[in-house]
């Protein structure tokens, strides 16, 4: 244990919990009302993968609504969440790849936020580990971040990321737990911070999406919507499509980026095989290349087009347009 001023930091070892309750001098925390479940009991919320961007942002929104005493953050990197522990949140070690670590990490939680992982093929096992541990720990309700293109009623979407989500749906449906599915839209951060800056530098964006459109959504809006579900009752058995407020194609995005950055950039859509060959020549790995190409195929088939007001209905404020995110990253887009 080390002390700094009036704060106390517990250096956490693997498998331990970290709780840091000493408040900064002169600051008083007023506890928020507890989350009350349908049984009338206080609900404790666990957020898995809490050091990830979506889960961490969700935790911040949850803590605006409930007492830190009612929140458990689960992560492979306990020290990364020391700031949360400093505000009275319990932080526990848990690793999807070490299933024996998870039941203790989820212990005492009634509701679990399960953020889908990223490694295709491997993540179904990781999700299964988390679901099995949740059952063993006595969790009653899982809120899972699915994908806008993953619809069990329409399993033929060509996107290579969809099968893992659908298999996770099956595992959750068979678990005996209450489940809420948050089918997250296309994160706007991906084109704004990863795809468009190099395209602007080259003066051209080339892909295979044609003029197909999707409802790109801010990750932060997804986090706010998730927190609203986690911190209130009545969402069991529901599926929410969480999208942005407008349908945009990559041709629209390049035009918008050119306007905001002040730099010209064109757009060209090419056939799938030509795009695949370009990615191969650029050294993109097979699985990633398949994911990118199949995304364009899926977008052209209309799988990115659901447009909802879920963010507004859950949070009380409308989803923000992609242009807001571009304005925030103007310097990145402008190459300065």
mmCIF file of C-alpha atoms in Angstrom:
data_model
loop_
_atom_site.group_PDB
_atom_site.id
_atom_site.type_symbol
_atom_site.label_atom_id
_atom_site.label_comp_id
_atom_site.label_asym_id
_atom_site.label_seq_id
_atom_site.Cartn_x
_atom_site.Cartn_y
_atom_site.Cartn_z
ATOM 1 C CA UNK A 1 0.000 0.000 0.000
ATOM 2 C CA UNK A 2 1.298 3.470 -0.828
ATOM 3 C CA UNK A 3 0.013 6.848 0.198
ATOM 4 C CA UNK A 4 0.044 10.116 -1.723
ATOM 5 C CA UNK A 5 -1.411 13.133 0.072
ATOM 6 C CA UNK A 6 -4.815 12.139 1.329
ATOM 7 C CA UNK A 7 -5.225 9.336 -1.241
ATOM 8 C CA UNK A 8 -4.516 5.661 -0.705
ATOM 9 C CA UNK A 9 -3.434 3.380 -3.548
ATOM 10 C CA UNK A 10 -3.540 -0.377 -3.186
ATOM 11 C CA UNK A 11 -1.092 -1.998 -5.605
ATOM 12 C CA UNK A 12 -3.211 -4.853 -6.910
ATOM 13 C CA UNK A 13 -1.877 -8.332 -7.498
ATOM 14 C CA UNK A 14 -3.459 -10.720 -9.959
ATOM 15 C CA UNK A 15 -6.728 -12.091 -8.646
ATOM 16 C CA UNK A 16 -7.204 -9.321 -6.114
ATOM 17 C CA UNK A 17 -9.719 -6.522 -5.802
ATOM 18 C CA UNK A 18 -8.714 -2.898 -5.675
ATOM 19 C CA UNK A 19 -10.899 -0.483 -3.741
ATOM 20 C CA UNK A 20 -9.742 3.037 -2.975
ATOM 21 C CA UNK A 21 -12.261 4.990 -0.958
ATOM 22 C CA UNK A 22 -10.339 7.966 0.409
ATOM 23 C CA UNK A 23 -11.899 11.028 -1.246
ATOM 24 C CA UNK A 24 -9.934 14.164 -2.192
ATOM 25 C CA UNK A 25 -9.910 16.739 0.580
ATOM 26 C CA UNK A 26 -12.907 19.029 0.514
ATOM 27 C CA UNK A 27 -14.933 16.813 -1.841
ATOM 28 C CA UNK A 28 -18.008 14.956 -0.702
ATOM 29 C CA UNK A 29 -19.620 12.280 -2.837
ATOM 30 C CA UNK A 30 -23.392 12.255 -2.658
ATOM 31 C CA UNK A 31 -24.524 8.679 -3.372
ATOM 32 C CA UNK A 32 -26.924 8.285 -6.276
ATOM 33 C CA UNK A 33 -30.109 6.298 -5.774
ATOM 34 C CA UNK A 34 -29.504 2.548 -6.058
ATOM 35 C CA UNK A 35 -30.690 0.578 -9.064
ATOM 36 C CA UNK A 36 -33.814 -1.297 -8.063
ATOM 37 C CA UNK A 37 -34.612 -4.515 -9.898
ATOM 38 C CA UNK A 38 -38.037 -5.923 -10.575
ATOM 39 C CA UNK A 39 -37.830 -7.854 -7.303
ATOM 40 C CA UNK A 40 -37.422 -4.600 -5.388
ATOM 41 C CA UNK A 41 -33.803 -5.380 -4.454
ATOM 42 C CA UNK A 42 -30.743 -3.216 -5.086
ATOM 43 C CA UNK A 43 -28.917 -4.311 -8.262
ATOM 44 C CA UNK A 44 -25.120 -4.493 -8.421
ATOM 45 C CA UNK A 45 -23.617 -3.909 -11.864
ATOM 46 C CA UNK A 46 -20.446 -5.572 -13.166
ATOM 47 C CA UNK A 47 -18.745 -4.219 -16.286
ATOM 48 C CA UNK A 48 -16.381 -6.678 -17.964
ATOM 49 C CA UNK A 49 -13.408 -5.589 -20.062
ATOM 50 C CA UNK A 50 -13.648 -2.279 -18.257
ATOM 51 C CA UNK A 51 -10.319 -0.901 -19.451
ATOM 52 C CA UNK A 52 -11.535 -1.001 -23.067
ATOM 53 C CA UNK A 53 -12.810 2.181 -24.665
ATOM 54 C CA UNK A 54 -16.514 1.321 -24.837
ATOM 55 C CA UNK A 55 -16.674 -0.355 -21.430
ATOM 56 C CA UNK A 56 -14.704 2.402 -19.729
ATOM 57 C CA UNK A 57 -16.924 5.119 -21.173
ATOM 58 C CA UNK A 58 -19.974 3.099 -20.140
ATOM 59 C CA UNK A 59 -18.623 2.859 -16.600
ATOM 60 C CA UNK A 60 -18.254 6.634 -16.462
ATOM 61 C CA UNK A 61 -21.875 7.107 -17.499
ATOM 62 C CA UNK A 62 -23.098 4.416 -15.091
ATOM 63 C CA UNK A 63 -21.349 6.186 -12.224
ATOM 64 C CA UNK A 64 -23.338 9.326 -12.989
ATOM 65 C CA UNK A 65 -26.457 7.318 -12.195
ATOM 66 C CA UNK A 66 -25.610 4.930 -9.359
ATOM 67 C CA UNK A 67 -23.430 4.754 -6.275
ATOM 68 C CA UNK A 68 -19.860 3.486 -6.751
ATOM 69 C CA UNK A 69 -20.718 0.900 -4.103
ATOM 70 C CA UNK A 70 -23.038 -0.737 -6.648
ATOM 71 C CA UNK A 71 -20.453 -1.045 -9.454
ATOM 72 C CA UNK A 72 -17.745 -3.658 -10.074
ATOM 73 C CA UNK A 73 -15.234 -3.186 -12.882
ATOM 74 C CA UNK A 74 -13.542 -6.309 -14.249
ATOM 75 C CA UNK A 75 -10.311 -6.074 -16.217
ATOM 76 C CA UNK A 76 -7.030 -7.815 -16.991
ATOM 77 C CA UNK A 77 -5.224 -4.611 -16.012
ATOM 78 C CA UNK A 78 -6.389 -3.597 -12.554
ATOM 79 C CA UNK A 79 -3.871 -0.769 -12.182
ATOM 80 C CA UNK A 80 -5.266 0.943 -15.309
ATOM 81 C CA UNK A 81 -8.517 1.565 -13.424
ATOM 82 C CA UNK A 82 -7.015 2.940 -10.217
ATOM 83 C CA UNK A 83 -8.798 6.231 -10.847
ATOM 84 C CA UNK A 84 -12.172 4.501 -10.633
ATOM 85 C CA UNK A 85 -11.093 2.698 -7.491
ATOM 86 C CA UNK A 86 -10.195 6.083 -6.077
ATOM 87 C CA UNK A 87 -13.852 7.016 -6.263
ATOM 88 C CA UNK A 88 -15.054 3.967 -4.373
ATOM 89 C CA UNK A 89 -15.536 1.501 -7.220
ATOM 90 C CA UNK A 90 -14.473 -2.113 -6.729
ATOM 91 C CA UNK A 91 -12.025 -3.163 -9.445
ATOM 92 C CA UNK A 92 -11.298 -6.867 -9.895
ATOM 93 C CA UNK A 93 -8.973 -8.933 -12.019
ATOM 94 C CA UNK A 94 -10.659 -11.109 -14.624
ATOM 95 C CA UNK A 95 -9.469 -12.512 -17.954
ATOM 96 C CA UNK A 96 -11.719 -14.060 -20.621
ATOM 97 C CA UNK A 97 -8.833 -16.384 -21.516
ATOM 98 C CA UNK A 98 -8.489 -17.547 -17.910
ATOM 99 C CA UNK A 99 -12.008 -18.748 -17.141
ATOM 100 C CA UNK A 100 -11.056 -19.720 -13.594
ATOM 101 C CA UNK A 101 -10.571 -15.994 -12.837
ATOM 102 C CA UNK A 102 -14.076 -14.959 -13.831
ATOM 103 C CA UNK A 103 -16.540 -16.372 -11.247
ATOM 104 C CA UNK A 104 -14.814 -14.511 -8.408
ATOM 105 C CA UNK A 105 -14.627 -11.380 -10.568
ATOM 106 C CA UNK A 106 -18.390 -11.456 -11.154
ATOM 107 C CA UNK A 107 -19.305 -12.491 -7.598
ATOM 108 C CA UNK A 108 -22.071 -10.408 -6.053
ATOM 109 C CA UNK A 109 -23.150 -8.850 -9.358
ATOM 110 C CA UNK A 110 -26.761 -9.036 -10.474
ATOM 111 C CA UNK A 111 -26.252 -7.486 -13.904
ATOM 112 C CA UNK A 112 -23.248 -7.943 -16.210
ATOM 113 C CA UNK A 113 -22.189 -5.766 -19.129
ATOM 114 C CA UNK A 114 -20.518 -8.121 -21.597
ATOM 115 C CA UNK A 115 -18.666 -6.252 -24.334
ATOM 116 C CA UNK A 116 -18.012 -8.403 -27.385
ATOM 117 C CA UNK A 117 -14.347 -9.042 -28.050
ATOM 118 C CA UNK A 118 -12.560 -8.563 -31.356
ATOM 119 C CA UNK A 119 -10.667 -11.699 -32.367
ATOM 120 C CA UNK A 120 -12.718 -13.609 -34.917
ATOM 121 C CA UNK A 121 -13.065 -17.310 -34.208
ATOM 122 C CA UNK A 122 -11.552 -17.010 -30.742
ATOM 123 C CA UNK A 123 -14.082 -14.707 -29.166
ATOM 124 C CA UNK A 124 -16.928 -17.234 -29.072
ATOM 125 C CA UNK A 125 -14.899 -19.269 -26.585
ATOM 126 C CA UNK A 126 -14.104 -16.111 -24.634
ATOM 127 C CA UNK A 127 -17.771 -15.141 -24.547
ATOM 128 C CA UNK A 128 -18.716 -18.668 -23.471
ATOM 129 C CA UNK A 129 -16.231 -18.434 -20.609
ATOM 130 C CA UNK A 130 -17.815 -15.190 -19.442
ATOM 131 C CA UNK A 131 -21.374 -16.511 -19.737
ATOM 132 C CA UNK A 132 -20.565 -19.714 -17.859
ATOM 133 C CA UNK A 133 -18.839 -17.713 -15.139
ATOM 134 C CA UNK A 134 -21.805 -15.363 -14.872
ATOM 135 C CA UNK A 135 -24.120 -18.320 -14.319
ATOM 136 C CA UNK A 136 -21.753 -19.769 -11.707
ATOM 137 C CA UNK A 137 -21.495 -16.410 -9.921
ATOM 138 C CA UNK A 138 -25.255 -15.942 -9.689
ATOM 139 C CA UNK A 139 -25.565 -13.109 -12.202
ATOM 140 C CA UNK A 140 -29.193 -12.733 -13.283
ATOM 141 C CA UNK A 141 -29.035 -10.418 -16.294
ATOM 142 C CA UNK A 142 -26.462 -9.922 -19.078
ATOM 143 C CA UNK A 143 -26.383 -6.876 -21.350
ATOM 144 C CA UNK A 144 -24.427 -7.869 -24.468
ATOM 145 C CA UNK A 145 -22.985 -5.595 -27.145
ATOM 146 C CA UNK A 146 -23.950 -7.262 -30.395
ATOM 147 C CA UNK A 147 -23.683 -5.803 -33.907
ATOM 148 C CA UNK A 148 -26.208 -4.014 -36.077
ATOM 149 C CA UNK A 149 -25.737 -6.580 -38.871
ATOM 150 C CA UNK A 150 -26.182 -9.589 -36.553
ATOM 151 C CA UNK A 151 -29.863 -10.510 -36.693
ATOM 152 C CA UNK A 152 -30.852 -14.068 -35.710
ATOM 153 C CA UNK A 153 -33.924 -13.664 -37.911
ATOM 154 C CA UNK A 154 -31.669 -12.971 -40.918
ATOM 155 C CA UNK A 155 -28.519 -15.077 -40.436
ATOM 156 C CA UNK A 156 -27.316 -14.800 -44.043
ATOM 157 C CA UNK A 157 -25.483 -11.496 -43.721
ATOM 158 C CA UNK A 158 -22.155 -11.980 -45.558
ATOM 159 C CA UNK A 159 -20.103 -10.034 -43.007
ATOM 160 C CA UNK A 160 -17.492 -12.341 -41.492
ATOM 161 C CA UNK A 161 -17.942 -10.756 -38.054
ATOM 162 C CA UNK A 162 -21.608 -11.767 -37.821
ATOM 163 C CA UNK A 163 -21.349 -15.552 -37.164
ATOM 164 C CA UNK A 164 -19.529 -15.051 -33.857
ATOM 165 C CA UNK A 165 -22.246 -12.693 -32.671
ATOM 166 C CA UNK A 166 -25.012 -15.081 -33.697
ATOM 167 C CA UNK A 167 -23.288 -17.954 -31.905
ATOM 168 C CA UNK A 168 -22.997 -15.766 -28.806
ATOM 169 C CA UNK A 169 -26.717 -15.011 -29.073
ATOM 170 C CA UNK A 170 -27.347 -18.762 -29.007
ATOM 171 C CA UNK A 171 -25.164 -19.212 -25.930
ATOM 172 C CA UNK A 172 -26.906 -16.382 -24.127
ATOM 173 C CA UNK A 173 -30.375 -17.607 -25.060
ATOM 174 C CA UNK A 174 -29.483 -21.065 -23.702
ATOM 175 C CA UNK A 175 -27.946 -19.731 -20.475
ATOM 176 C CA UNK A 176 -31.180 -19.328 -18.559
ATOM 177 C CA UNK A 177 -30.274 -15.711 -17.763
ATOM 178 C CA UNK A 178 -32.191 -12.579 -18.635
ATOM 179 C CA UNK A 179 -30.541 -10.946 -21.659
ATOM 180 C CA UNK A 180 -30.611 -7.537 -23.315
ATOM 181 C CA UNK A 181 -29.020 -7.186 -26.747
ATOM 182 C CA UNK A 182 -27.521 -3.851 -27.749
ATOM 183 C CA UNK A 183 -26.939 -4.174 -31.488
ATOM 184 C CA UNK A 184 -24.369 -1.442 -31.901
ATOM 185 C CA UNK A 185 -24.253 0.506 -35.125
ATOM 186 C CA UNK A 186 -21.156 1.251 -37.181
ATOM 187 C CA UNK A 187 -18.727 3.173 -34.979
ATOM 188 C CA UNK A 188 -18.062 6.568 -36.563
ATOM 189 C CA UNK A 189 -14.590 6.583 -35.022
ATOM 190 C CA UNK A 190 -13.419 3.955 -37.516
ATOM 191 C CA UNK A 191 -13.813 6.036 -40.695
ATOM 192 C CA UNK A 192 -13.049 9.354 -39.011
ATOM 193 C CA UNK A 193 -9.809 8.378 -37.251
ATOM 194 C CA UNK A 194 -8.565 5.336 -39.187
ATOM 195 C CA UNK A 195 -9.857 5.296 -42.764
ATOM 196 C CA UNK A 196 -10.204 8.922 -43.795
ATOM 197 C CA UNK A 197 -6.871 10.460 -42.634
ATOM 198 C CA UNK A 198 -4.678 8.270 -44.899
ATOM 199 C CA UNK A 199 -7.223 8.601 -47.712
ATOM 200 C CA UNK A 200 -7.051 12.391 -47.452
ATOM 201 C CA UNK A 201 -3.250 12.200 -47.496
ATOM 202 C CA UNK A 202 -3.452 10.175 -50.748
ATOM 203 C CA UNK A 203 -6.244 12.313 -52.159
ATOM 204 C CA UNK A 204 -8.536 9.329 -52.770
ATOM 205 C CA UNK A 205 -10.588 6.786 -50.823
ATOM 206 C CA UNK A 206 -11.055 3.474 -52.621
ATOM 207 C CA UNK A 207 -13.371 0.747 -51.328
ATOM 208 C CA UNK A 208 -16.155 -1.601 -52.422
ATOM 209 C CA UNK A 209 -19.146 -0.047 -50.652
ATOM 210 C CA UNK A 210 -20.539 1.780 -53.676
ATOM 211 C CA UNK A 211 -23.074 4.360 -52.577
ATOM 212 C CA UNK A 212 -24.453 2.132 -49.816
ATOM 213 C CA UNK A 213 -25.187 3.869 -46.548
ATOM 214 C CA UNK A 214 -24.980 3.147 -42.849
ATOM 215 C CA UNK A 215 -26.089 4.881 -39.657
ATOM 216 C CA UNK A 216 -22.668 5.647 -38.170
ATOM 217 C CA UNK A 217 -22.799 6.265 -34.421
ATOM 218 C CA UNK A 218 -20.426 7.809 -31.901
ATOM 219 C CA UNK A 219 -18.921 5.251 -29.534
ATOM 220 C CA UNK A 220 -19.700 7.644 -26.692
ATOM 221 C CA UNK A 221 -23.399 7.612 -27.610
ATOM 222 C CA UNK A 222 -23.293 3.808 -27.500
ATOM 223 C CA UNK A 223 -21.750 4.016 -24.041
ATOM 224 C CA UNK A 224 -24.434 6.404 -22.832
ATOM 225 C CA UNK A 225 -27.167 4.118 -24.165
ATOM 226 C CA UNK A 226 -25.567 1.077 -22.535
ATOM 227 C CA UNK A 227 -25.318 2.886 -19.209
ATOM 228 C CA UNK A 228 -28.983 3.832 -19.375
ATOM 229 C CA UNK A 229 -29.903 0.165 -19.787
ATOM 230 C CA UNK A 230 -27.545 -1.012 -17.058
ATOM 231 C CA UNK A 231 -28.735 1.561 -14.548
ATOM 232 C CA UNK A 232 -32.479 1.048 -14.911
ATOM 233 C CA UNK A 233 -34.982 -1.776 -14.843
ATOM 234 C CA UNK A 234 -37.309 -3.146 -17.497
ATOM 235 C CA UNK A 235 -34.882 -3.944 -20.316
ATOM 236 C CA UNK A 236 -34.800 -7.700 -19.851
ATOM 237 C CA UNK A 237 -35.599 -9.627 -23.022
ATOM 238 C CA UNK A 238 -35.264 -6.555 -25.236
ATOM 239 C CA UNK A 239 -33.116 -5.865 -28.282
ATOM 240 C CA UNK A 240 -32.068 -2.296 -29.085
ATOM 241 C CA UNK A 241 -30.514 -1.126 -32.350
ATOM 242 C CA UNK A 242 -28.167 1.698 -31.352
ATOM 243 C CA UNK A 243 -27.456 3.919 -34.356
ATOM 244 C CA UNK A 244 -26.508 7.406 -35.361
ATOM 245 C CA UNK A 245 -29.043 9.994 -36.578
ATOM 246 C CA UNK A 246 -28.387 9.834 -40.329
ATOM 247 C CA UNK A 247 -27.536 7.451 -43.149
ATOM 248 C CA UNK A 248 -24.211 8.181 -44.835
ATOM 249 C CA UNK A 249 -22.148 6.398 -47.461
ATOM 250 C CA UNK A 250 -18.386 6.537 -47.736
ATOM 251 C CA UNK A 251 -18.851 8.920 -50.639
ATOM 252 C CA UNK A 252 -20.748 11.201 -48.238
ATOM 253 C CA UNK A 253 -18.058 10.794 -45.588
ATOM 254 C CA UNK A 254 -15.249 11.752 -47.953
ATOM 255 C CA UNK A 255 -17.131 14.845 -49.109
ATOM 256 C CA UNK A 256 -17.794 15.852 -45.510
ATOM 257 C CA UNK A 257 -14.177 15.225 -44.530
ATOM 258 C CA UNK A 258 -12.943 17.333 -47.447
ATOM 259 C CA UNK A 259 -15.168 20.204 -46.343
ATOM 260 C CA UNK A 260 -14.117 20.055 -42.699
ATOM 261 C CA UNK A 261 -10.404 19.419 -43.294
ATOM 262 C CA UNK A 262 -10.087 21.890 -46.141
ATOM 263 C CA UNK A 263 -8.246 19.268 -48.195
ATOM 264 C CA UNK A 264 -9.553 17.690 -51.406
ATOM 265 C CA UNK A 265 -10.256 13.966 -51.386
ATOM 266 C CA UNK A 266 -12.060 11.871 -53.962
ATOM 267 C CA UNK A 267 -13.972 8.631 -53.677
ATOM 268 C CA UNK A 268 -13.986 5.592 -55.951
ATOM 269 C CA UNK A 269 -15.789 2.297 -55.490
ATOM 270 C CA UNK A 270 -14.339 -0.783 -57.169
ATOM 271 C CA UNK A 271 -15.516 -4.397 -57.589
ATOM 272 C CA UNK A 272 -14.992 -6.768 -54.678
ATOM 273 C CA UNK A 273 -12.231 -8.781 -56.349
ATOM 274 C CA UNK A 274 -10.294 -5.657 -57.306
ATOM 275 C CA UNK A 275 -10.582 -4.269 -53.783
ATOM 276 C CA UNK A 276 -9.488 -7.606 -52.336
ATOM 277 C CA UNK A 277 -6.454 -7.630 -54.634
ATOM 278 C CA UNK A 278 -5.506 -4.106 -53.546
ATOM 279 C CA UNK A 279 -5.711 -5.095 -49.885
ATOM 280 C CA UNK A 280 -3.666 -8.230 -50.538
ATOM 281 C CA UNK A 281 -0.991 -6.182 -52.314
ATOM 282 C CA UNK A 282 -0.911 -3.856 -49.310
ATOM 283 C CA UNK A 283 -0.133 -6.814 -47.050
ATOM 284 C CA UNK A 284 -3.452 -6.936 -45.216
ATOM 285 C CA UNK A 285 -3.816 -10.349 -43.481
ATOM 286 C CA UNK A 286 -6.358 -12.785 -44.890
ATOM 287 C CA UNK A 287 -8.825 -12.610 -41.983
ATOM 288 C CA UNK A 288 -8.756 -8.819 -41.859
ATOM 289 C CA UNK A 289 -9.054 -8.600 -45.638
ATOM 290 C CA UNK A 290 -12.086 -10.880 -45.552
ATOM 291 C CA UNK A 291 -13.657 -8.754 -42.841
ATOM 292 C CA UNK A 292 -13.143 -5.528 -44.800
ATOM 293 C CA UNK A 293 -14.387 -6.863 -48.136
ATOM 294 C CA UNK A 294 -17.392 -8.611 -46.592
ATOM 295 C CA UNK A 295 -18.296 -5.383 -44.804
ATOM 296 C CA UNK A 296 -18.659 -3.640 -48.153
ATOM 297 C CA UNK A 297 -20.729 -6.511 -49.540
ATOM 298 C CA UNK A 298 -22.981 -6.378 -46.481
ATOM 299 C CA UNK A 299 -23.365 -2.617 -46.609
ATOM 300 C CA UNK A 300 -24.412 -2.798 -50.263
ATOM 301 C CA UNK A 301 -27.002 -5.421 -49.280
ATOM 302 C CA UNK A 302 -28.565 -2.945 -46.841
ATOM 303 C CA UNK A 303 -27.374 -4.484 -43.572
ATOM 304 C CA UNK A 304 -26.051 -1.161 -42.276
ATOM 305 C CA UNK A 305 -29.224 0.803 -42.862
ATOM 306 C CA UNK A 306 -31.332 0.414 -39.715
ATOM 307 C CA UNK A 307 -31.883 3.977 -38.489
ATOM 308 C CA UNK A 308 -33.314 4.415 -35.004
ATOM 309 C CA UNK A 309 -33.823 6.977 -32.269
ATOM 310 C CA UNK A 310 -32.676 4.509 -29.611
ATOM 311 C CA UNK A 311 -30.009 6.862 -28.251
ATOM 312 C CA UNK A 312 -32.596 9.574 -27.648
ATOM 313 C CA UNK A 313 -35.136 7.173 -26.153
ATOM 314 C CA UNK A 314 -32.620 5.668 -23.741
ATOM 315 C CA UNK A 315 -30.557 8.728 -22.825
ATOM 316 C CA UNK A 316 -32.908 11.655 -23.341
ATOM 317 C CA UNK A 317 -30.612 13.327 -25.878
ATOM 318 C CA UNK A 318 -30.280 12.722 -29.620
ATOM 319 C CA UNK A 319 -27.410 10.824 -31.182
ATOM 320 C CA UNK A 320 -24.732 13.143 -32.509
ATOM 321 C CA UNK A 321 -23.919 13.435 -36.217
ATOM 322 C CA UNK A 322 -20.624 12.259 -37.699
ATOM 323 C CA UNK A 323 -19.758 15.870 -38.510
ATOM 324 C CA UNK A 324 -19.372 16.565 -34.771
ATOM 325 C CA UNK A 325 -16.714 13.866 -34.530
ATOM 326 C CA UNK A 326 -14.950 15.174 -37.625
ATOM 327 C CA UNK A 327 -14.869 18.674 -36.153
ATOM 328 C CA UNK A 328 -13.285 17.238 -33.013
ATOM 329 C CA UNK A 329 -10.631 15.527 -35.162
ATOM 330 C CA UNK A 330 -10.182 18.364 -37.647
ATOM 331 C CA UNK A 331 -6.405 18.494 -37.115
ATOM 332 C CA UNK A 332 -6.062 14.749 -37.696
ATOM 333 C CA UNK A 333 -8.070 14.960 -40.904
ATOM 334 C CA UNK A 334 -6.118 18.007 -42.053
ATOM 335 C CA UNK A 335 -2.818 16.240 -41.425
ATOM 336 C CA UNK A 336 -1.600 18.914 -39.035
#
